[in-house]
Amino acid sequence: MTQPSTKPHAEAIARLASSWRACLESATPASAALARGLGAHGSSFADAFYATLLDDPRAARFLSVDQVRGRLHPNLQEWLRDLLDAGIAGVDELIATNLQVGLVHARIGIPVDLVNRGIRVLREAMLTRLADSGEEPAKVYGAISLINASLDLALESMTLAYTDAQDRSSRADAAYRLFSLAHNIGTERERQRALLLDWENDLLYALASGSEAASGLLSESEFGLWFLHKGIPIIGQSNDTDHVRALMAEVDEQLGLASADGVARPTAEAVVAIRTRLSAIRKMLASLLERVGELEAGSDTLTRLLTRRFLPTVLRREIELADTHGHAFSIVVMDMDGFKAINDTYGHDVGDRVLQHVATLLSQAVRSSDYVFRLGGEEFLIVLVGTAQQQALKIADGLRQRIRQRPVTLNDGSQLQLSASLGVAGYDGHPDYEPLLNRADQAMYAAKRMGRDRVELAPPREYPGPR
């Protein structure tokens, strides 16, 4: 289920390759040999590179000391050797490698200035060693020119892929926002208003009866999860959405000290302040959602679910929330069992009805804060927000049973039994969403191999980080 690679324009790559070959052709054999000799000092260069990156607090999201020691340090040394040993025949492969590095950097959102700073420190370390080599000046100058050009071209390759991927992501983000705004927004508005009212009524009942409020914190309620995980991406980050979040935080604060089991017991005084803020939240939410235009684009025409194109947008948002707020999330990949046989036996009209039926079951079973995608064919994906892996496993099995227990009624009144195989993977802190998707996909295929109509959990796995 790997996403299609984002590729920069062929013309730009061709120009880059031509410049790189010209750079290598202009270097004298002696200068090229001197530059290649720096590969023996790759470990110290990698030390300088990662010391610089780890010194920046922003790098904590992408790098850890264990990652650097275990995988990234050797990877950088290998990258340096490939760069220094490059010949004219290997330019295309070298560019492809650096394009891939740029794509990974874009996917995980590593700051460009952080990479540029690391390359600058790497360059300084290499040029200092050349200057202290004691070789004749002409040879040293040629090696310096070659290294400068090689590093610049490698960085240009990364930036080319990075910029192209970011542009595509920005367009997808904008399209997702517009689609979400237009997609059943009236129904969504009423649903969230009802959830907020239910939370308030539960609080008032608890106060009147002297019992514990079962609603818990507003930020952890179904409305709170929807607003953080879906509402803000749909509406767009603004001072108004920040104000709603601040009001929610004040509501939680007014609930006062929680009991040992984490269930809040609000006082009468607190409820007055809470209701004032809830009223303000309702008014702001209505105002924000009234800005919606009438736009229909981006949904799967058959099931009305989100399409694959919006998956990176959602996952980048969830990874950011997981890293900054500690919100766990999990992925469930689901594939209908024997769907080809259904199409072959009953025809594609029945196959389409099955997909619509399953889409409805999934949409009704998950919370409004969760996401349901149709990836294509008979494959679906669910993003369970605020949900750790073991809890997601139980939810996925509930979805499996729901599909099993609710057959499709055919035109002749007969019942068509359905089943599905599901794979579950929880977010484990890796900033790149692709390994997470692949783990869930592999777990789903394991469920297929083990007999179908079952749920499998993806095993933990270590991933190489970005160079």
PDB file of C-alpha atoms in Angstrom, residues 317-448:
ATOM      1  CA  ARG A 317      -1.681  16.124  11.338  1.00  0.00           C
ATOM      2  CA  GLU A 318      -2.026  13.081  13.619  1.00  0.00           C
ATOM      3  CA  ILE A 319       1.740  12.619  13.884  1.00  0.00           C
ATOM      4  CA  GLU A 320       2.130  16.268  14.826  1.00  0.00           C
ATOM      5  CA  LEU A 321      -0.573  15.941  17.504  1.00  0.00           C
ATOM      6  CA  ALA A 322       0.967  12.727  18.797  1.00  0.00           C
ATOM      7  CA  ASP A 323       4.389  14.341  19.094  1.00  0.00           C
ATOM      8  CA  THR A 324       3.233  17.654  20.561  1.00  0.00           C
ATOM      9  CA  HIS A 325       0.245  16.582  22.701  1.00  0.00           C
ATOM     10  CA  GLY A 326       0.925  12.917  23.371  1.00  0.00           C
ATOM     11  CA  HIS A 327      -2.225  11.790  21.530  1.00  0.00           C
ATOM     12  CA  ALA A 328      -1.880   8.163  20.497  1.00  0.00           C
ATOM     13  CA  PHE A 329      -3.430   7.031  17.232  1.00  0.00           C
ATOM     14  CA  SER A 330      -3.675   3.795  15.293  1.00  0.00           C
ATOM     15  CA  ILE A 331      -4.267   2.658  11.722  1.00  0.00           C
ATOM     16  CA  VAL A 332      -6.645  -0.126  10.676  1.00  0.00           C
ATOM     17  CA  VAL A 333      -6.387  -1.462   7.117  1.00  0.00           C
ATOM     18  CA  MET A 334      -9.347  -3.604   6.036  1.00  0.00           C
ATOM     19  CA  ASP A 335      -9.858  -5.690   2.908  1.00  0.00           C
ATOM     20  CA  MET A 336     -13.106  -7.443   2.039  1.00  0.00           C
ATOM     21  CA  ASP A 337     -12.763 -11.225   1.777  1.00  0.00           C
ATOM     22  CA  GLY A 338     -13.709 -12.881  -1.500  1.00  0.00           C
ATOM     23  CA  PHE A 339     -14.786  -9.671  -3.157  1.00  0.00           C
ATOM     24  CA  LYS A 340     -13.723 -10.807  -6.640  1.00  0.00           C
ATOM     25  CA  ALA A 341     -15.960 -13.847  -6.283  1.00  0.00           C
ATOM     26  CA  ILE A 342     -18.883 -11.568  -5.356  1.00  0.00           C
ATOM     27  CA  ASN A 343     -18.355  -9.513  -8.517  1.00  0.00           C
ATOM     28  CA  ASP A 344     -17.952 -12.635 -10.646  1.00  0.00           C
ATOM     29  CA  THR A 345     -21.013 -14.362  -9.187  1.00  0.00           C
ATOM     30  CA  TYR A 346     -23.486 -11.538  -8.689  1.00  0.00           C
ATOM     31  CA  GLY A 347     -22.159  -8.798 -10.954  1.00  0.00           C
ATOM     32  CA  HIS A 348     -20.568  -5.417 -10.335  1.00  0.00           C
ATOM     33  CA  ASP A 349     -23.830  -3.783  -9.306  1.00  0.00           C
ATOM     34  CA  VAL A 350     -23.987  -6.045  -6.274  1.00  0.00           C
ATOM     35  CA  GLY A 351     -20.270  -5.482  -5.696  1.00  0.00           C
ATOM     36  CA  ASP A 352     -20.896  -1.729  -5.604  1.00  0.00           C
ATOM     37  CA  ARG A 353     -23.784  -2.223  -3.206  1.00  0.00           C
ATOM     38  CA  VAL A 354     -21.515  -4.259  -0.925  1.00  0.00           C
ATOM     39  CA  LEU A 355     -18.926  -1.473  -0.863  1.00  0.00           C
ATOM     40  CA  GLN A 356     -21.589   1.136  -0.071  1.00  0.00           C
ATOM     41  CA  HIS A 357     -23.003  -1.121   2.650  1.00  0.00           C
ATOM     42  CA  VAL A 358     -19.584  -1.608   4.250  1.00  0.00           C
ATOM     43  CA  ALA A 359     -18.762   2.095   4.006  1.00  0.00           C
ATOM     44  CA  THR A 360     -21.979   2.886   5.879  1.00  0.00           C
ATOM     45  CA  LEU A 361     -21.242   0.281   8.566  1.00  0.00           C
ATOM     46  CA  LEU A 362     -17.756   1.685   9.130  1.00  0.00           C
ATOM     47  CA  SER A 363     -18.895   5.307   9.184  1.00  0.00           C
ATOM     48  CA  GLN A 364     -21.627   4.534  11.710  1.00  0.00           C
ATOM     49  CA  ALA A 365     -19.350   2.454  13.930  1.00  0.00           C
ATOM     50  CA  VAL A 366     -16.493   4.918  14.452  1.00  0.00           C
ATOM     51  CA  ARG A 367     -16.500   8.232  16.289  1.00  0.00           C
ATOM     52  CA  SER A 368     -16.889  11.540  14.518  1.00  0.00           C
ATOM     53  CA  SER A 369     -13.244  12.312  15.324  1.00  0.00           C
ATOM     54  CA  ASP A 370     -12.016   9.230  13.431  1.00  0.00           C
ATOM     55  CA  TYR A 371     -11.362   9.010   9.688  1.00  0.00           C
ATOM     56  CA  VAL A 372     -12.599   6.416   7.202  1.00  0.00           C
ATOM     57  CA  PHE A 373     -10.985   6.136   3.764  1.00  0.00           C
ATOM     58  CA  ARG A 374     -11.630   4.017   0.741  1.00  0.00           C
ATOM     59  CA  LEU A 375      -8.173   3.280  -0.601  1.00  0.00           C
ATOM     60  CA  GLY A 376      -9.452   1.710  -3.787  1.00  0.00           C
ATOM     61  CA  GLY A 377     -11.192  -1.499  -4.810  1.00  0.00           C
ATOM     62  CA  GLU A 378     -12.403  -3.322  -1.704  1.00  0.00           C
ATOM     63  CA  GLU A 379      -9.736  -1.879   0.620  1.00  0.00           C
ATOM     64  CA  PHE A 380     -10.564   0.584   3.406  1.00  0.00           C
ATOM     65  CA  LEU A 381      -8.491   2.366   6.017  1.00  0.00           C
ATOM     66  CA  ILE A 382      -9.552   3.795   9.374  1.00  0.00           C
ATOM     67  CA  VAL A 383      -7.525   6.285  11.434  1.00  0.00           C
ATOM     68  CA  LEU A 384      -8.499   5.899  15.096  1.00  0.00           C
ATOM     69  CA  VAL A 385      -7.487   9.099  16.875  1.00  0.00           C
ATOM     70  CA  GLY A 386      -6.639   9.138  20.573  1.00  0.00           C
ATOM     71  CA  THR A 387      -6.453   5.346  20.428  1.00  0.00           C
ATOM     72  CA  ALA A 388      -3.506   3.177  21.476  1.00  0.00           C
ATOM     73  CA  GLN A 389      -2.719  -0.043  19.648  1.00  0.00           C
ATOM     74  CA  GLN A 390      -4.375  -2.538  22.037  1.00  0.00           C
ATOM     75  CA  GLN A 391      -7.585  -0.526  22.162  1.00  0.00           C
ATOM     76  CA  ALA A 392      -7.502  -0.250  18.365  1.00  0.00           C
ATOM     77  CA  LEU A 393      -7.241  -4.046  18.181  1.00  0.00           C
ATOM     78  CA  LYS A 394     -10.522  -4.378  20.099  1.00  0.00           C
ATOM     79  CA  ILE A 395     -12.215  -1.740  17.940  1.00  0.00           C
ATOM     80  CA  ALA A 396     -11.038  -3.473  14.774  1.00  0.00           C
ATOM     81  CA  ASP A 397     -12.451  -6.799  15.962  1.00  0.00           C
ATOM     82  CA  GLY A 398     -15.742  -5.029  16.667  1.00  0.00           C
ATOM     83  CA  LEU A 399     -15.743  -3.753  13.083  1.00  0.00           C
ATOM     84  CA  ARG A 400     -15.032  -7.262  11.829  1.00  0.00           C
ATOM     85  CA  GLN A 401     -17.949  -8.683  13.805  1.00  0.00           C
ATOM     86  CA  ARG A 402     -20.239  -5.869  12.669  1.00  0.00           C
ATOM     87  CA  ILE A 403     -19.542  -6.708   9.022  1.00  0.00           C
ATOM     88  CA  ARG A 404     -19.999 -10.420   9.697  1.00  0.00           C
ATOM     89  CA  GLN A 405     -23.305  -9.918  11.483  1.00  0.00           C
ATOM     90  CA  ARG A 406     -24.885  -7.576   8.934  1.00  0.00           C
ATOM     91  CA  PRO A 407     -25.222  -9.240   5.524  1.00  0.00           C
ATOM     92  CA  VAL A 408     -26.368  -7.453   2.382  1.00  0.00           C
ATOM     93  CA  THR A 409     -29.924  -8.134   1.218  1.00  0.00           C
ATOM     94  CA  LEU A 410     -30.067  -8.943  -2.499  1.00  0.00           C
ATOM     95  CA  ASN A 411     -32.913  -8.134  -4.878  1.00  0.00           C
ATOM     96  CA  ASP A 412     -34.423 -11.612  -4.484  1.00  0.00           C
ATOM     97  CA  GLY A 413     -34.511 -11.205  -0.711  1.00  0.00           C
ATOM     98  CA  SER A 414     -31.593 -13.546  -0.040  1.00  0.00           C
ATOM     99  CA  GLN A 415     -28.766 -12.580   2.293  1.00  0.00           C
ATOM    100  CA  LEU A 416     -25.162 -12.243   1.145  1.00  0.00           C
ATOM    101  CA  GLN A 417     -22.809 -12.984   4.020  1.00  0.00           C
ATOM    102  CA  LEU A 418     -19.719 -10.760   4.208  1.00  0.00           C
ATOM    103  CA  SER A 419     -16.405 -10.933   6.007  1.00  0.00           C
ATOM    104  CA  ALA A 420     -13.238  -8.886   6.131  1.00  0.00           C
ATOM    105  CA  SER A 421      -9.586  -9.205   7.120  1.00  0.00           C
ATOM    106  CA  LEU A 422      -8.073  -6.378   9.154  1.00  0.00           C
ATOM    107  CA  GLY A 423      -4.577  -5.292  10.147  1.00  0.00           C
ATOM    108  CA  VAL A 424      -3.831  -2.921  13.038  1.00  0.00           C
ATOM    109  CA  ALA A 425      -0.726  -0.808  13.681  1.00  0.00           C
ATOM    110  CA  GLY A 426      -0.272   1.829  16.371  1.00  0.00           C
ATOM    111  CA  TYR A 427       1.844   4.957  15.927  1.00  0.00           C
ATOM    112  CA  ASP A 428       5.215   4.254  17.525  1.00  0.00           C
ATOM    113  CA  GLY A 429       6.885   7.657  17.350  1.00  0.00           C
ATOM    114  CA  HIS A 430       8.500   7.389  13.922  1.00  0.00           C
ATOM    115  CA  PRO A 431       7.958  10.705  12.091  1.00  0.00           C
ATOM    116  CA  ASP A 432       7.459   9.060   8.694  1.00  0.00           C
ATOM    117  CA  TYR A 433       3.933   7.741   8.131  1.00  0.00           C
ATOM    118  CA  GLU A 434       4.864   5.276   5.362  1.00  0.00           C
ATOM    119  CA  PRO A 435       6.306   2.594   7.663  1.00  0.00           C
ATOM    120  CA  LEU A 436       3.136   2.786   9.759  1.00  0.00           C
ATOM    121  CA  LEU A 437       0.965   2.262   6.683  1.00  0.00           C
ATOM    122  CA  ASN A 438       3.140  -0.617   5.525  1.00  0.00           C
ATOM    123  CA  ARG A 439       2.967  -2.309   8.947  1.00  0.00           C
ATOM    124  CA  ALA A 440      -0.831  -2.142   8.995  1.00  0.00           C
ATOM    125  CA  ASP A 441      -0.940  -3.402   5.414  1.00  0.00           C
ATOM    126  CA  GLN A 442       1.335  -6.338   6.238  1.00  0.00           C
ATOM    127  CA  ALA A 443      -0.815  -7.210   9.261  1.00  0.00           C
ATOM    128  CA  MET A 444      -3.912  -7.253   7.043  1.00  0.00           C
ATOM    129  CA  TYR A 445      -2.219  -9.631   4.606  1.00  0.00           C
ATOM    130  CA  ALA A 446      -1.200 -11.816   7.553  1.00  0.00           C
ATOM    131  CA  ALA A 447      -4.905 -12.002   8.506  1.00  0.00           C
ATOM    132  CA  LYS A 448      -5.630 -13.110   4.944  1.00  0.00           C
TER     133      LYS A 448
END
